[in-house]
């Protein structure tokens, strides 16, 4: 279920008319139409205006806004307005406010001021979603339902008694008996043996390190508890508007929520992305998150929020220089988004986001920002044929949220410097630089469509996941500290790599984290964070450690088509390059991004200098209409979107 009723690419942003006098609304609608806006996100934080008192609704102003948008040809991504409960509800039920791990109840006055487990919040959120569906379900402007907003941005967890009771119910459903819980959590360690579920509490602040298995299940529970909220509102909407797609905006590669589970509950994956203009590598990081969004439901997705220029929440909020707003927008399209939406339409006069940039800045239509908005709208109309097309990848990166949660458990690991995002980027960056398309996949998925599969880290690996990797017939790379524990965070019999041992043909005798300043050389480069003492059990060494305590021991091994990396190399390219034979790539200069989407090739120059590019195919640049072939010079922060000649 997609947004097929809106042709072409989507363009627009978050619109907060309740922040402005009604006489401004007509100007907003007129300027949106002038810019080519075809969808606006409305009512995200409007609950207190739509229901100023319990059971007393004021829909009149929103009626007029949605009617006005429709008159100007603008569809509504209509929120259920439940992202922040209204003051009257919080004051009637202060117990619904979240409590932190130190037992402090957080006050009203920001957003997401609710406990995810609160039955009061859930009841009223479902009631509000139902009221919205009953009011607007038949409105011709309604294109999509937007449930909540950026789940887990401010409130991922709550440690109140209601959350504790919910956690216990969740554990009982998972383990059935307290004996099962004790076995999974290893409670004989440190005298934590439970005799009833009623004795279990969330992992609040404690005198010392908390049981890592308890923390892991808490992470699982917190993701599931918020997903229950989303599903409750979705059910209310579906009962009244079964044909209207639903989404909620993700936050790129967010640690707190298992997006594989969440995406399965959505009709359309949407994402909020805010790459830092001051970071010259941010385009690589955001490309990775965009490829995740495309992979979550294996198809087009939607960039639902991005910044036209500066944001308002970094220590220093650097604006986007000329050309960067357009370039970042085209990058999202290249990686599968079917539109570009922004936060926000009109720049706010007050509140925490008054200095966050907007499509229509404080200075109005005389500004650079407004000119950029007009130009981007025109570009998106030229690129309308890109909508709906997909990307075929021959390479996959394995990403698993429970393994990530367990890997980064505090105070229980050989090293706290193994960070999954960094491990993913270490492999993704050289693939991205070579114009190689990449999917992300959960462990256990059928991997047969891929020529090369890379698991940068699978600290947690079950027997079933190992079997899926064993069944894969292509080239496989497994990174260090993998196959260490099972789904309960218990070390596998015989140690690492556990169920991956036969596949990889090695055993890890001892983990060898490196102290600050230490450098461990190998035949394929240097490692500064992590190494392992490896024993060969059927594998052949590809590279050995050189010097130091591990001198002469294997650093990189191979058995059949499976490669194991027993250290964190500064640069994985020497391992990666020999594995890329037969994989489609596009050679471009450093800083130029090449992405194939369907029958179109996006070339994006992220540098501040002209870059020579040899086109792999002749074609038509949709942005200029020019016929291009051979070599071209790509201007600084400029782009070409090539309709490939002869491609079907």
XYZ file of C-alpha atoms in Angstrom:
648
model
C 0.000 0.000 0.000
C 1.748 3.155 -1.198
C 0.904 6.715 -2.169
C -0.130 5.971 -5.742
C -2.849 8.641 -5.654
C -0.134 11.336 -5.786
C 1.735 11.171 -9.103
C 5.461 11.825 -9.332
C 7.670 12.705 -6.399
C 6.403 14.121 -3.119
C 7.503 17.590 -2.033
C 6.567 19.539 1.058
C 7.100 19.744 4.770
C 5.741 19.938 8.286
C 3.114 22.665 8.474
C 2.131 24.127 11.842
C -0.713 26.557 11.095
C -1.718 26.677 14.766
C 1.448 28.724 15.338
C 0.203 31.486 13.025
C -2.790 33.833 12.706
C -5.427 32.511 10.349
C -4.850 35.345 7.876
C -1.404 33.837 7.174
C -2.829 30.495 6.057
C -4.005 31.692 2.653
C -0.526 33.034 1.913
C 0.992 29.721 2.979
C -1.244 27.753 0.636
C -0.547 30.135 -2.245
C 3.225 29.946 -1.742
C 3.133 26.166 -1.375
C 1.378 25.917 -4.718
C 3.904 28.314 -6.260
C 6.779 26.145 -5.031
C 5.202 22.921 -6.307
C 4.418 21.487 -2.877
C 2.040 18.545 -3.228
C 1.910 17.217 0.356
C 2.093 18.780 3.815
C 2.425 17.078 7.190
C -0.129 18.580 9.562
C -1.338 18.241 13.171
C 1.730 16.444 14.544
C 1.664 18.326 17.866
C -1.932 19.572 17.773
C -3.671 17.440 20.396
C -3.967 20.284 22.925
C -5.559 22.513 20.266
C -7.865 19.848 18.876
C -9.046 18.673 22.296
C -8.534 21.587 24.707
C -10.647 19.846 27.344
C -11.505 16.215 27.932
C -14.027 15.185 25.286
C -14.395 18.742 23.935
C -13.103 18.902 20.367
C -12.223 21.938 18.271
C -11.755 20.640 14.726
C -12.949 23.803 12.995
C -9.541 25.358 12.493
C -8.036 22.103 11.154
C -11.047 21.656 8.860
C -10.269 25.032 7.321
C -6.563 24.243 6.965
C -7.116 20.904 5.236
C -9.804 22.369 2.980
C -7.417 25.178 2.042
C -4.634 22.756 1.234
C -6.963 20.665 -0.900
C -8.140 23.732 -2.824
C -4.509 24.362 -3.780
C -3.840 20.775 -4.859
C -1.918 19.840 -1.718
C -2.467 16.472 -0.018
C -2.253 15.893 3.722
C 0.055 13.578 5.585
C -2.305 13.821 8.528
C -0.932 13.092 11.972
C -3.015 11.517 14.707
C -1.804 14.427 16.895
C -0.745 12.063 19.673
C 2.983 12.851 19.791
C 2.493 14.956 22.913
C -0.473 14.610 25.295
C -2.284 17.829 26.284
C -1.764 19.552 29.654
C -5.238 18.703 30.964
C -4.557 14.985 30.493
C -1.166 15.166 32.176
C -2.548 17.104 35.144
C -5.450 14.699 35.563
C -3.040 11.750 35.358
C 0.472 12.821 36.399
C 1.347 9.137 36.743
C 1.518 8.952 32.939
C 4.633 11.152 32.832
C 7.864 9.168 32.282
C 10.275 8.297 35.100
C 14.015 8.002 34.512
C 16.358 5.294 35.805
C 17.110 7.370 38.898
C 13.420 7.458 39.843
C 12.863 11.093 38.860
C 9.515 11.808 37.197
C 10.032 14.103 34.202
C 7.833 17.187 33.916
C 5.478 18.347 31.211
C 6.764 21.116 28.939
C 8.662 19.400 26.125
C 7.303 16.626 23.909
C 6.716 12.866 24.184
C 5.736 13.452 27.807
C 4.268 10.001 28.337
C 5.157 6.609 29.733
C 5.033 4.070 26.855
C 3.325 1.580 29.188
C 0.695 3.996 30.523
C -2.803 2.563 29.944
C -4.182 6.085 30.386
C -2.043 7.496 27.590
C -2.802 4.524 25.341
C -6.548 4.779 25.915
C -6.631 8.477 25.114
C -4.239 8.175 22.152
C -6.466 5.524 20.563
C -9.518 7.660 21.268
C -7.828 10.663 19.604
C -6.760 8.612 16.582
C -10.316 7.334 16.253
C -11.704 10.862 16.391
C -9.275 11.991 13.669
C -10.214 9.062 11.429
C -13.919 9.677 11.911
C -13.498 13.363 11.128
C -11.134 13.201 8.154
C -11.256 9.638 6.854
C -13.327 10.652 3.824
C -11.582 13.969 3.156
C -10.170 14.041 -0.388
C -6.935 15.652 0.848
C -6.048 12.708 3.094
C -3.143 10.802 1.557
C -1.493 9.138 4.524
C -1.790 8.727 8.294
C 1.185 9.838 10.372
C 1.078 8.052 13.753
C 2.955 9.631 16.656
C 6.256 11.268 15.766
C 9.876 10.145 15.978
C 9.189 7.400 18.502
C 12.007 7.066 21.084
C 13.518 10.452 20.258
C 12.858 11.796 23.768
C 11.100 8.916 25.505
C 12.502 5.481 24.795
C 11.953 4.043 28.259
C 10.195 4.638 31.544
C 11.000 3.133 34.937
C 7.714 3.796 36.728
C 5.640 1.077 38.480
C 3.354 0.764 35.433
C 6.370 0.123 33.206
C 7.679 -2.416 35.704
C 4.356 -4.284 35.648
C 4.308 -4.196 31.841
C 7.899 -5.476 31.751
C 6.960 -8.382 34.023
C 4.013 -9.292 31.774
C 6.326 -9.154 28.764
C 8.863 -11.412 30.505
C 6.207 -13.899 31.548
C 4.990 -14.137 27.969
C 8.572 -14.633 26.764
C 9.729 -17.178 29.359
C 6.475 -18.691 30.709
C 8.067 -19.652 34.035
C 10.355 -17.881 36.453
C 12.687 -20.830 36.064
C 12.978 -20.023 32.375
C 13.776 -16.435 33.268
C 16.441 -17.465 35.779
C 18.064 -19.764 33.223
C 18.081 -17.081 30.497
C 19.382 -14.347 32.763
C 21.949 -16.494 34.570
C 20.667 -15.265 37.920
C 22.866 -17.629 39.923
C 25.554 -15.003 39.277
C 25.683 -12.397 42.056
C 22.778 -13.979 43.927
C 19.972 -12.693 41.686
C 17.812 -15.846 41.688
C 14.100 -14.956 41.454
C 11.252 -17.023 42.879
C 8.443 -15.047 41.214
C 8.025 -12.597 38.340
C 6.724 -10.114 40.880
C 10.265 -9.678 42.200
C 11.601 -8.438 38.849
C 12.090 -4.719 38.259
C 13.417 -2.694 35.334
C 17.212 -2.138 35.305
C 17.110 1.049 37.337
C 20.242 2.709 38.688
C 21.914 0.155 40.983
C 25.014 0.030 43.230
C 27.066 -1.651 40.521
C 26.852 -3.166 37.038
C 23.396 -4.488 36.181
C 22.848 -7.985 34.755
C 23.513 -7.548 30.991
C 20.862 -10.144 30.081
C 18.307 -8.116 32.025
C 19.410 -4.969 30.173
C 19.146 -6.803 26.831
C 15.576 -7.907 27.540
C 14.779 -4.382 28.716
C 15.959 -3.056 25.342
C 13.751 -5.600 23.578
C 10.825 -4.688 25.805
C 11.189 -0.926 25.307
C 11.134 -1.301 21.523
C 8.106 -3.586 21.744
C 6.247 -1.348 24.210
C 6.441 1.639 21.874
C 5.500 -0.570 18.918
C 2.374 -1.598 20.850
C 1.389 2.086 20.994
C 1.854 2.448 17.249
C -0.132 -0.723 16.538
C -2.980 0.348 18.821
C -3.426 3.595 16.888
C -2.980 1.794 13.577
C -5.787 -0.619 14.460
C -8.095 2.296 15.257
C -7.295 3.973 11.934
C -7.554 0.763 9.927
C -11.025 0.050 11.308
C -12.319 3.309 9.792
C -9.940 3.967 6.862
C -8.709 0.545 5.704
C -7.288 1.881 2.430
C -5.288 4.819 3.771
C -1.583 3.965 4.266
C 0.034 4.527 7.649
C 3.571 5.467 8.593
C 5.617 6.883 11.410
C 8.853 8.727 10.873
C 11.987 6.736 11.691
C 15.230 8.367 12.802
C 17.856 6.830 10.526
C 19.868 4.062 12.253
C 18.407 4.486 15.716
C 19.801 2.311 18.489
C 16.629 2.110 20.572
C 14.078 0.586 18.169
C 14.250 -2.624 16.151
C 13.295 -1.167 12.801
C 12.999 -4.616 11.171
C 9.999 -5.272 13.430
C 8.664 -1.740 13.126
C 8.860 -1.579 9.325
C 6.829 -4.776 9.028
C 3.967 -2.899 10.731
C 4.075 0.090 8.354
C 2.606 0.548 4.900
C 5.349 2.985 3.927
C 8.770 3.432 5.543
C 9.591 7.071 6.212
C 12.687 8.638 7.700
C 13.945 11.871 9.244
C 17.539 12.664 8.256
C 19.700 15.570 9.336
C 23.281 15.192 8.038
C 25.677 17.715 9.565
C 26.818 20.321 6.998
C 30.034 20.750 8.986
C 30.986 17.056 8.646
C 32.604 16.269 5.273
C 31.771 12.566 5.713
C 28.102 13.065 6.592
C 26.933 12.172 3.085
C 28.401 8.676 3.528
C 26.739 8.192 6.912
C 23.350 9.328 5.638
C 23.690 7.156 2.524
C 24.024 4.147 4.819
C 20.858 5.101 6.700
C 18.994 5.699 3.422
C 19.994 2.250 2.190
C 18.615 0.850 5.429
C 15.294 2.612 4.798
C 15.157 1.160 1.281
C 16.011 -2.285 2.643
C 13.477 -2.346 5.472
C 10.587 -3.111 3.126
C 12.732 -3.758 0.066
C 11.467 -0.864 -1.998
C 10.867 2.879 -2.207
C 10.492 4.874 1.004
C 9.956 8.541 1.873
C 12.226 11.198 3.371
C 9.634 12.755 5.660
C 11.865 15.295 7.409
C 15.108 17.002 6.482
C 16.553 20.469 7.030
C 16.562 23.117 4.306
C 19.604 24.637 6.033
C 20.582 24.802 9.729
C 19.013 22.761 12.508
C 18.472 24.084 16.034
C 19.783 21.353 18.325
C 23.525 20.952 17.729
C 26.078 22.833 19.815
C 26.876 24.856 16.683
C 24.149 24.862 14.029
C 26.014 25.329 10.777
C 23.848 26.323 7.777
C 23.928 24.479 4.496
C 26.036 26.371 1.961
C 24.667 27.073 -1.543
C 23.845 23.885 -3.418
C 23.843 21.561 -0.412
C 20.079 21.533 0.196
C 19.550 20.431 -3.400
C 22.402 17.928 -3.275
C 21.170 16.332 -0.053
C 17.663 16.107 -1.483
C 18.843 14.426 -4.664
C 20.897 11.999 -2.595
C 17.753 10.806 -0.809
C 16.061 10.244 -4.180
C 19.109 8.351 -5.434
C 18.837 5.935 -2.523
C 15.159 5.195 -3.042
C 13.066 7.974 -1.533
C 9.961 8.846 -3.517
C 10.042 12.454 -2.381
C 11.672 15.137 -0.293
C 9.888 16.568 2.731
C 11.267 19.106 5.178
C 10.924 20.294 8.687
C 9.534 22.883 8.440
C 7.388 24.850 5.962
C 7.301 28.276 7.638
C 10.076 29.152 10.086
C 8.705 29.464 13.612
C 8.648 32.722 15.584
C 8.925 31.078 18.998
C 9.705 27.834 20.803
C 12.724 25.495 20.773
C 12.786 25.321 16.957
C 12.494 29.005 16.077
C 16.021 28.984 14.623
C 15.531 25.705 12.765
C 15.551 26.473 9.044
C 12.440 26.281 6.879
C 11.311 26.189 3.283
C 9.945 29.688 3.891
C 12.481 31.446 6.156
C 11.901 34.323 8.577
C 12.897 36.726 5.811
C 10.139 35.475 3.512
C 10.299 35.317 -0.262
C 13.333 37.600 -0.622
C 15.702 35.017 0.860
C 18.161 32.494 -0.510
C 16.174 29.807 1.289
C 12.992 30.606 -0.608
C 14.820 30.679 -3.939
C 16.269 27.247 -3.107
C 12.763 25.967 -2.304
C 11.432 27.138 -5.671
C 14.382 25.652 -7.540
C 14.106 22.294 -5.799
C 10.392 22.084 -6.533
C 11.157 22.584 -10.216
C 13.887 19.924 -10.117
C 11.556 17.391 -8.525
C 8.983 17.920 -11.255
C 11.703 17.197 -13.835
C 12.564 13.984 -11.990
C 9.011 12.667 -11.623
C 9.714 9.546 -13.696
C 12.129 8.301 -11.018
C 9.253 7.662 -8.587
C 8.542 4.024 -7.843
C 11.791 2.644 -9.251
C 14.016 0.426 -7.163
C 17.670 -0.515 -6.755
C 19.216 -3.941 -7.267
C 22.102 -4.617 -4.907
C 24.640 -7.426 -5.149
C 26.154 -6.738 -1.724
C 24.465 -6.948 1.674
C 25.454 -5.833 5.173
C 23.986 -7.765 8.103
C 22.385 -5.663 10.863
C 20.658 -7.104 13.925
C 19.242 -4.927 16.694
C 19.364 -7.447 19.591
C 23.005 -8.173 18.756
C 23.683 -4.422 18.670
C 22.002 -3.938 22.054
C 24.025 -6.757 23.583
C 27.293 -5.590 22.001
C 26.992 -2.129 23.527
C 25.846 -3.222 26.983
C 27.654 -1.057 29.540
C 30.354 -2.291 31.896
C 30.376 -5.924 30.800
C 32.545 -6.192 27.673
C 36.264 -6.724 26.977
C 36.198 -3.292 25.320
C 33.542 -0.591 25.187
C 34.999 0.736 21.939
C 33.247 -1.688 19.625
C 30.442 0.509 18.275
C 28.203 -1.051 15.669
C 27.580 2.071 13.580
C 31.330 2.522 13.220
C 31.749 -1.128 12.267
C 29.039 -0.834 9.612
C 30.555 2.363 8.197
C 34.020 0.814 8.008
C 32.703 -1.608 5.354
C 30.033 0.599 3.825
C 32.306 3.570 3.077
C 34.621 1.787 0.586
C 31.629 0.162 -1.121
C 29.920 3.551 -1.367
C 33.096 5.108 -2.788
C 33.075 2.512 -5.582
C 29.467 3.143 -6.535
C 28.439 -0.333 -5.348
C 24.808 -0.681 -4.289
C 24.304 -2.121 -0.796
C 21.292 -3.636 0.951
C 21.043 -4.169 4.679
C 19.554 -7.454 5.851
C 18.615 -9.043 9.167
C 20.380 -12.292 10.078
C 18.362 -15.289 9.037
C 17.070 -13.811 5.775
C 17.569 -15.658 2.488
C 20.878 -14.330 1.160
C 20.812 -15.987 -2.261
C 20.223 -12.718 -4.196
C 23.663 -11.421 -3.189
C 27.174 -12.009 -4.507
C 28.811 -10.779 -1.297
C 27.465 -10.664 2.263
C 29.316 -8.860 5.054
C 28.493 -9.208 8.742
C 30.678 -6.500 10.334
C 29.739 -7.877 13.735
C 27.395 -10.604 14.974
C 28.300 -10.647 18.654
C 25.004 -12.443 19.238
C 24.419 -15.311 16.842
C 21.876 -18.091 17.216
C 22.103 -21.558 15.708
C 19.304 -20.644 13.270
C 21.142 -17.528 12.126
C 24.329 -19.533 11.666
C 22.443 -22.043 9.496
C 21.237 -19.223 7.238
C 24.839 -18.111 6.754
C 25.956 -21.701 6.139
C 23.255 -22.088 3.465
C 24.545 -19.039 1.613
C 26.629 -20.018 -1.425
C 28.305 -16.676 -2.120
C 31.259 -14.799 -0.691
C 30.889 -14.142 3.037
C 32.840 -11.889 5.399
C 32.395 -12.056 9.178
C 33.928 -9.371 11.354
C 35.542 -9.762 14.774
C 33.858 -10.554 18.091
C 31.144 -12.529 16.305
C 29.359 -15.707 17.379
C 30.206 -14.966 21.000
C 26.823 -15.318 22.743
C 23.344 -16.727 22.197
C 20.028 -14.872 22.305
C 20.220 -14.693 26.117
C 23.699 -13.122 26.056
C 25.256 -16.365 27.310
C 28.620 -17.393 25.889
C 28.406 -20.278 23.449
C 29.783 -23.647 24.489
C 33.450 -23.714 23.540
C 33.613 -19.941 23.111
C 33.661 -17.805 19.972
C 32.729 -18.029 17.178
C 30.153 -20.471 18.580
C 27.779 -21.816 15.916
C 29.884 -20.121 13.224
C 32.918 -22.253 14.041
C 32.460 -24.933 11.360
C 31.620 -22.346 8.711
C 34.650 -20.162 9.475
C 37.079 -22.930 10.421
C 38.567 -21.065 13.381
C 38.362 -20.802 17.158
C 39.062 -17.688 19.186
C 41.277 -18.582 22.146
C 41.358 -15.096 23.657
C 40.096 -11.614 22.917
C 42.902 -9.079 22.677
C 41.569 -5.507 22.980
C 44.293 -2.940 22.371
C 45.161 -0.209 24.853
C 45.356 3.446 23.903
C 48.291 4.045 21.616
C 48.873 0.385 20.793
C 49.166 -0.566 17.139
C 48.964 -4.156 15.970
C 50.334 -4.607 12.461
C 49.045 -7.263 10.072
C 49.903 -8.273 6.544
C 46.849 -6.302 5.381
C 47.145 -3.147 7.469
C 47.052 -1.966 11.049
C 44.616 -2.383 13.939
C 44.380 -0.009 16.918
C 41.289 -1.092 18.858
C 40.790 -4.834 18.728
C 42.550 -8.093 17.916
C 42.043 -11.787 18.699
C 44.190 -14.836 19.394
C 42.917 -17.231 16.714
C 43.449 -20.973 16.314
C 42.961 -22.445 12.859
C 40.521 -25.355 12.658
C 40.221 -25.877 8.918
C 40.695 -22.317 7.695
C 43.777 -20.962 5.943
C 45.523 -17.749 7.006
C 45.121 -14.812 4.628
C 47.175 -12.425 6.750
C 49.202 -12.799 9.933
C 49.810 -10.482 12.844
C 53.277 -8.937 12.664
C 55.096 -8.059 15.854
C 53.708 -7.724 19.348
C 52.248 -10.482 21.477
C 50.254 -11.931 18.554
C 53.206 -12.112 16.157
C 52.773 -14.890 13.612
C 49.205 -15.729 14.556
C 46.414 -15.474 11.954
C 44.711 -12.095 11.689
C 42.521 -12.777 8.638
C 41.427 -16.286 7.661
C 39.471 -18.005 4.929
C 37.664 -21.297 4.650
C 36.060 -21.853 1.264
C 34.225 -18.625 0.459
C 34.009 -17.490 4.097
C 36.474 -14.889 5.392
C 36.942 -14.014 9.066
C 38.561 -10.774 10.233
C 40.129 -11.237 13.650
C 40.841 -7.556 14.270
C 39.529 -4.075 13.566
C 41.610 -2.910 10.620
C 42.032 0.818 10.092
C 41.115 0.193 6.449
C 39.269 -2.920 5.269
C 39.940 -2.192 1.588
C 42.772 -4.763 1.228
C 40.357 -7.452 2.423
C 37.395 -6.148 0.456
C 38.895 -5.444 -2.965
C 39.670 -9.081 -3.956
C 36.079 -10.025 -3.099
C 34.509 -7.568 -5.549
C 35.156 -9.447 -8.796
C 31.994 -9.570 -10.887
C 30.151 -6.989 -8.778
C 28.831 -3.946 -10.603
C 30.653 -0.767 -9.698
C 30.912 2.785 -10.987
C 34.329 4.422 -10.892
C 34.142 8.077 -9.862
C 36.547 10.533 -8.201
C 36.736 10.742 -4.425
C 33.837 12.758 -3.062
C 31.565 11.982 -6.002
C 28.686 9.629 -5.264
C 27.339 7.328 -7.983
C 24.020 5.558 -7.399
C 21.990 3.510 -9.865
C 18.222 3.577 -9.238
C 16.240 1.648 -11.811
C 16.977 3.096 -15.230
C 18.597 6.233 -13.812
C 22.125 7.037 -12.676
C 22.616 9.726 -10.040
C 26.018 11.437 -9.940
C 26.452 13.730 -6.939
C 29.518 15.905 -6.357
C 29.874 16.382 -2.594
C 33.126 18.342 -2.979
C 33.771 22.055 -3.422
C 35.778 21.576 -6.624
C 34.837 20.533 -10.174
C 35.230 16.794 -10.712
C 35.827 14.943 -14.002
C 33.516 11.952 -14.398
C 33.512 9.313 -17.123
C 29.937 8.242 -17.776
C 29.490 4.465 -17.820
C 26.430 4.937 -20.066
C 25.209 7.665 -22.399
C 21.891 9.259 -21.570
C 19.819 12.364 -20.886
C 20.326 14.515 -17.811
C 16.794 14.993 -16.491
C 17.823 18.132 -14.603
C 19.004 20.029 -17.699
C 17.682 18.044 -20.675
C 21.236 17.714 -22.020
C 22.330 14.608 -23.907
C 25.506 13.360 -22.242
C 28.080 10.740 -23.165
C 31.753 10.128 -22.512
C 33.444 12.451 -20.044
C 31.814 15.360 -18.223
C 32.881 17.857 -15.584
C 30.616 17.903 -12.570
C 30.506 21.329 -10.928
C 30.975 21.728 -7.138
C 27.936 20.465 -5.184
C 26.212 19.778 -8.490
C 24.471 16.689 -9.765
C 23.452 14.816 -12.872
C 20.485 12.462 -13.004
C 20.987 10.422 -16.130
C 18.190 8.568 -17.852
C 20.289 5.722 -19.177
C 20.028 5.373 -22.940
C 18.301 2.170 -24.022
C 17.455 1.090 -20.480
C 14.038 -0.419 -19.938
